[in-house]
Amino acid sequence: PVRKIGVWLPVTDEQLEDEPAMRARLNNRLPFMIRQRLDLQILSGDGIAPNLEGIGERAGIQTQALGADTVPDAVYKAMAKVRTVGFAVPNLVILNPNDWTGVRLLRTVDGIYIWGNPSDVAPERIWGTQVVQAVAQTENTGLVVDTSFLELSVKRGINVQITNAHDDFFIKGKQAIRADMRVALQVYR
């Protein structure tokens, strides 16, 4: 199903009139807000309209419990399941930044950082696979995916509308600025 992902901001008439940079701020802020909302929907949307059904909410998704394993061990076991049960090739690991922090700070018994020297820019990879940090990813839950089985179809780019007909906005000299886009998330397997 194609869903509309939308966000809105209230602004006053004076802000739009008096603040020369307001239009630029809105042009930057609204697309950012939509991308945040879209990330959340792609990862954990519940599928109840107007929400997308997120990757992590799909029926039949394979799971790998952390249990007593370290995060790297659990990720590797999940990657093995993607290969052996899902007959796919994992090429992306999505983790909450707090979970990736725990991995990046892993040290040997001698105190040497396993994922590279803190002064170096280290690649965000685990077991040779790209890691994406996403605030929208539920903490203590990661996703290991083969992105060749995912497709985000953008049916309509960002559309912006302004109205003062929301609630008592006309009387108070406010405007509601809404931005939305129409997308569909297809998960083939």
mmCIF file of C-alpha atoms in Angstrom:
data_model
loop_
_atom_site.group_PDB
_atom_site.id
_atom_site.type_symbol
_atom_site.label_atom_id
_atom_site.label_comp_id
_atom_site.label_asym_id
_atom_site.label_seq_id
_atom_site.Cartn_x
_atom_site.Cartn_y
_atom_site.Cartn_z
ATOM 1 C CA PRO A 1 0.000 0.000 0.000
ATOM 2 C CA VAL A 2 1.048 3.541 -0.772
ATOM 3 C CA ARG A 3 1.058 5.710 2.345
ATOM 4 C CA LYS A 4 1.327 9.432 2.933
ATOM 5 C CA ILE A 5 4.118 10.390 5.317
ATOM 6 C CA GLY A 6 3.520 13.863 6.694
ATOM 7 C CA VAL A 7 4.701 16.408 9.243
ATOM 8 C CA TRP A 8 3.657 19.939 10.112
ATOM 9 C CA LEU A 9 4.862 23.033 11.912
ATOM 10 C CA PRO A 10 2.923 26.007 13.315
ATOM 11 C CA VAL A 11 4.377 29.450 12.538
ATOM 12 C CA THR A 12 3.121 32.948 13.219
ATOM 13 C CA ASP A 13 2.423 35.540 10.548
ATOM 14 C CA GLU A 14 5.122 37.691 12.170
ATOM 15 C CA GLN A 15 7.733 34.949 11.911
ATOM 16 C CA LEU A 16 7.079 34.629 8.204
ATOM 17 C CA GLU A 17 7.087 38.424 7.744
ATOM 18 C CA ASP A 18 9.913 39.528 10.035
ATOM 19 C CA GLU A 19 12.416 36.715 9.851
ATOM 20 C CA PRO A 20 14.177 36.750 6.465
ATOM 21 C CA ALA A 21 15.746 33.325 7.010
ATOM 22 C CA MET A 22 12.466 31.667 8.067
ATOM 23 C CA ARG A 23 11.682 30.354 4.582
ATOM 24 C CA ALA A 24 15.148 28.787 4.348
ATOM 25 C CA ARG A 25 14.733 27.255 7.807
ATOM 26 C CA LEU A 26 11.384 25.777 6.815
ATOM 27 C CA ASN A 27 12.806 24.491 3.537
ATOM 28 C CA ASN A 28 15.532 22.700 5.516
ATOM 29 C CA ARG A 29 13.520 21.621 8.539
ATOM 30 C CA LEU A 30 10.424 20.102 6.916
ATOM 31 C CA PRO A 31 12.316 17.671 4.624
ATOM 32 C CA PHE A 32 14.479 16.678 7.602
ATOM 33 C CA MET A 33 11.359 15.985 9.672
ATOM 34 C CA ILE A 34 9.886 13.902 6.843
ATOM 35 C CA ARG A 35 13.104 11.869 6.555
ATOM 36 C CA GLN A 36 12.994 11.185 10.312
ATOM 37 C CA ARG A 37 9.374 10.083 10.077
ATOM 38 C CA LEU A 38 10.122 7.959 7.018
ATOM 39 C CA ASP A 39 13.048 6.258 8.815
ATOM 40 C CA LEU A 40 10.759 5.388 11.713
ATOM 41 C CA GLN A 41 8.089 4.031 9.361
ATOM 42 C CA ILE A 42 10.562 1.952 7.317
ATOM 43 C CA LEU A 43 12.068 0.366 10.414
ATOM 44 C CA SER A 44 9.122 -0.064 12.759
ATOM 45 C CA GLY A 45 5.872 1.180 11.239
ATOM 46 C CA ASP A 46 2.918 -0.910 12.412
ATOM 47 C CA GLY A 47 1.185 -1.078 9.023
ATOM 48 C CA ILE A 48 -2.054 0.457 10.289
ATOM 49 C CA ALA A 49 -2.985 3.274 7.899
ATOM 50 C CA PRO A 50 -1.512 5.792 7.467
ATOM 51 C CA ASN A 51 1.627 3.944 8.643
ATOM 52 C CA LEU A 52 3.866 1.772 6.510
ATOM 53 C CA GLU A 53 4.530 -1.768 7.655
ATOM 54 C CA GLY A 54 8.135 -1.543 8.762
ATOM 55 C CA ILE A 55 10.830 -4.117 8.119
ATOM 56 C CA GLY A 56 11.022 -5.098 11.788
ATOM 57 C CA GLU A 57 7.252 -5.562 12.078
ATOM 58 C CA ARG A 58 6.832 -8.057 9.240
ATOM 59 C CA ALA A 59 5.240 -11.408 10.029
ATOM 60 C CA GLY A 60 7.696 -14.272 9.692
ATOM 61 C CA ILE A 61 10.818 -12.190 10.187
ATOM 62 C CA GLN A 62 13.712 -14.288 11.458
ATOM 63 C CA THR A 63 14.988 -13.484 14.920
ATOM 64 C CA GLN A 64 18.209 -14.034 16.771
ATOM 65 C CA ALA A 65 18.183 -13.355 20.501
ATOM 66 C CA LEU A 66 21.165 -11.625 22.075
ATOM 67 C CA GLY A 67 21.104 -13.905 25.106
ATOM 68 C CA ALA A 68 24.592 -14.261 26.610
ATOM 69 C CA ASP A 69 26.266 -13.352 23.294
ATOM 70 C CA THR A 70 28.085 -10.129 22.617
ATOM 71 C CA VAL A 71 26.446 -7.866 20.020
ATOM 72 C CA PRO A 72 29.026 -8.845 17.359
ATOM 73 C CA ASP A 73 28.381 -12.554 18.008
ATOM 74 C CA ALA A 74 24.604 -12.101 17.825
ATOM 75 C CA VAL A 75 24.938 -10.086 14.606
ATOM 76 C CA TYR A 76 27.074 -12.828 13.056
ATOM 77 C CA LYS A 77 24.537 -15.488 14.041
ATOM 78 C CA ALA A 78 21.767 -13.356 12.513
ATOM 79 C CA MET A 79 23.832 -13.010 9.331
ATOM 80 C CA ALA A 80 24.222 -16.794 9.212
ATOM 81 C CA LYS A 81 20.431 -17.185 9.489
ATOM 82 C CA VAL A 82 19.897 -14.721 6.640
ATOM 83 C CA ARG A 83 22.207 -16.891 4.511
ATOM 84 C CA THR A 84 21.073 -20.376 5.549
ATOM 85 C CA VAL A 85 17.382 -19.901 6.266
ATOM 86 C CA GLY A 86 16.603 -16.840 4.137
ATOM 87 C CA PHE A 87 18.855 -17.851 1.227
ATOM 88 C CA ALA A 88 19.975 -14.245 0.940
ATOM 89 C CA VAL A 89 23.214 -12.288 1.335
ATOM 90 C CA PRO A 90 23.194 -9.810 4.229
ATOM 91 C CA ASN A 91 24.579 -6.455 3.121
ATOM 92 C CA LEU A 92 23.319 -4.057 5.781
ATOM 93 C CA VAL A 93 23.154 -4.020 9.580
ATOM 94 C CA ILE A 94 20.941 -1.378 11.193
ATOM 95 C CA LEU A 95 21.589 -0.541 14.837
ATOM 96 C CA ASN A 96 20.494 2.130 17.256
ATOM 97 C CA PRO A 97 23.431 4.511 17.934
ATOM 98 C CA ASN A 98 23.461 3.443 21.599
ATOM 99 C CA ASP A 99 23.940 -0.197 20.567
ATOM 100 C CA TRP A 100 26.664 0.694 18.053
ATOM 101 C CA THR A 101 28.407 2.716 20.784
ATOM 102 C CA GLY A 102 28.711 -0.457 22.834
ATOM 103 C CA VAL A 103 30.315 -2.240 19.889
ATOM 104 C CA ARG A 104 32.697 0.620 19.038
ATOM 105 C CA LEU A 105 33.880 0.774 22.646
ATOM 106 C CA LEU A 106 34.694 -2.933 22.914
ATOM 107 C CA ARG A 107 38.276 -3.471 24.103
ATOM 108 C CA THR A 108 40.713 -6.308 24.487
ATOM 109 C CA VAL A 109 41.820 -7.325 27.985
ATOM 110 C CA ASP A 110 44.813 -5.024 27.395
ATOM 111 C CA GLY A 111 42.499 -2.038 26.903
ATOM 112 C CA ILE A 112 43.013 -1.751 23.126
ATOM 113 C CA TYR A 113 39.923 -0.758 21.182
ATOM 114 C CA ILE A 114 38.838 -3.596 18.888
ATOM 115 C CA TRP A 115 37.029 -1.391 16.365
ATOM 116 C CA GLY A 116 39.968 0.946 15.846
ATOM 117 C CA ASN A 117 41.866 3.732 17.500
ATOM 118 C CA PRO A 118 39.584 6.517 18.788
ATOM 119 C CA SER A 119 41.670 9.113 16.932
ATOM 120 C CA ASP A 120 41.016 7.431 13.580
ATOM 121 C CA VAL A 121 37.936 7.577 11.418
ATOM 122 C CA ALA A 122 36.869 3.963 11.494
ATOM 123 C CA PRO A 123 34.545 2.392 8.951
ATOM 124 C CA GLU A 124 31.156 1.533 10.299
ATOM 125 C CA ARG A 125 31.299 -2.144 9.441
ATOM 126 C CA ILE A 126 30.721 -5.365 11.321
ATOM 127 C CA TRP A 127 31.793 -8.706 9.886
ATOM 128 C CA GLY A 128 32.557 -6.881 6.643
ATOM 129 C CA THR A 129 29.008 -5.556 6.387
ATOM 130 C CA GLN A 130 27.983 -1.891 6.347
ATOM 131 C CA VAL A 131 26.438 -0.615 9.585
ATOM 132 C CA VAL A 132 23.863 2.175 9.537
ATOM 133 C CA GLN A 133 23.083 3.916 12.793
ATOM 134 C CA ALA A 134 19.426 4.876 13.016
ATOM 135 C CA VAL A 135 17.820 6.592 15.988
ATOM 136 C CA ALA A 136 14.510 5.169 14.741
ATOM 137 C CA GLN A 137 15.815 1.615 15.261
ATOM 138 C CA THR A 138 14.575 0.276 18.581
ATOM 139 C CA GLU A 139 17.388 0.094 21.098
ATOM 140 C CA ASN A 140 18.647 -3.430 21.868
ATOM 141 C CA THR A 141 17.184 -4.638 18.572
ATOM 142 C CA GLY A 142 19.117 -4.734 15.336
ATOM 143 C CA LEU A 143 18.217 -5.581 11.772
ATOM 144 C CA VAL A 144 20.361 -7.618 9.403
ATOM 145 C CA VAL A 145 19.006 -7.333 5.875
ATOM 146 C CA ASP A 146 19.658 -8.079 2.239
ATOM 147 C CA THR A 147 18.586 -4.810 0.664
ATOM 148 C CA SER A 148 18.067 -6.437 -2.727
ATOM 149 C CA PHE A 149 14.732 -7.653 -1.324
ATOM 150 C CA LEU A 150 13.606 -4.152 -0.274
ATOM 151 C CA GLU A 151 12.311 -1.320 -2.398
ATOM 152 C CA LEU A 152 11.112 2.105 -1.368
ATOM 153 C CA SER A 153 8.914 3.529 -4.099
ATOM 154 C CA VAL A 154 8.434 7.277 -3.940
ATOM 155 C CA LYS A 155 5.093 7.958 -5.594
ATOM 156 C CA ARG A 156 5.236 11.684 -5.002
ATOM 157 C CA GLY A 157 8.050 13.854 -3.693
ATOM 158 C CA ILE A 158 7.648 16.390 -0.915
ATOM 159 C CA ASN A 159 4.550 18.547 -1.211
ATOM 160 C CA VAL A 160 4.216 21.646 0.998
ATOM 161 C CA GLN A 161 0.935 23.365 1.868
ATOM 162 C CA ILE A 162 0.107 26.324 4.116
ATOM 163 C CA THR A 163 -3.188 27.200 5.742
ATOM 164 C CA ASN A 164 -4.533 29.390 8.512
ATOM 165 C CA ALA A 165 -7.760 27.364 8.716
ATOM 166 C CA HIS A 166 -6.454 24.995 11.403
ATOM 167 C CA ASP A 167 -8.210 25.263 14.779
ATOM 168 C CA ASP A 168 -8.096 28.963 15.814
ATOM 169 C CA PHE A 169 -5.020 29.830 13.744
ATOM 170 C CA PHE A 170 -6.804 32.505 11.679
ATOM 171 C CA ILE A 171 -7.824 34.413 14.820
ATOM 172 C CA LYS A 172 -4.364 34.081 16.420
ATOM 173 C CA GLY A 173 -2.412 35.003 13.281
ATOM 174 C CA LYS A 174 -0.798 31.592 12.875
ATOM 175 C CA GLN A 175 -0.296 29.335 9.922
ATOM 176 C CA ALA A 176 0.117 25.594 9.711
ATOM 177 C CA ILE A 177 2.746 24.464 7.257
ATOM 178 C CA ARG A 178 2.402 20.841 6.242
ATOM 179 C CA ALA A 179 4.803 18.743 4.194
ATOM 180 C CA ASP A 180 4.117 15.230 3.018
ATOM 181 C CA MET A 181 5.180 12.631 0.505
ATOM 182 C CA ARG A 182 3.641 9.396 -0.769
ATOM 183 C CA VAL A 183 5.685 6.209 -0.552
ATOM 184 C CA ALA A 184 5.352 2.444 -0.590
ATOM 185 C CA LEU A 185 7.736 -0.002 1.061
ATOM 186 C CA GLN A 186 7.967 -3.308 -0.733
ATOM 187 C CA VAL A 187 9.585 -6.222 1.057
ATOM 188 C CA TYR A 188 9.890 -9.075 -1.376
ATOM 189 C CA ARG A 189 11.115 -11.626 1.153
#
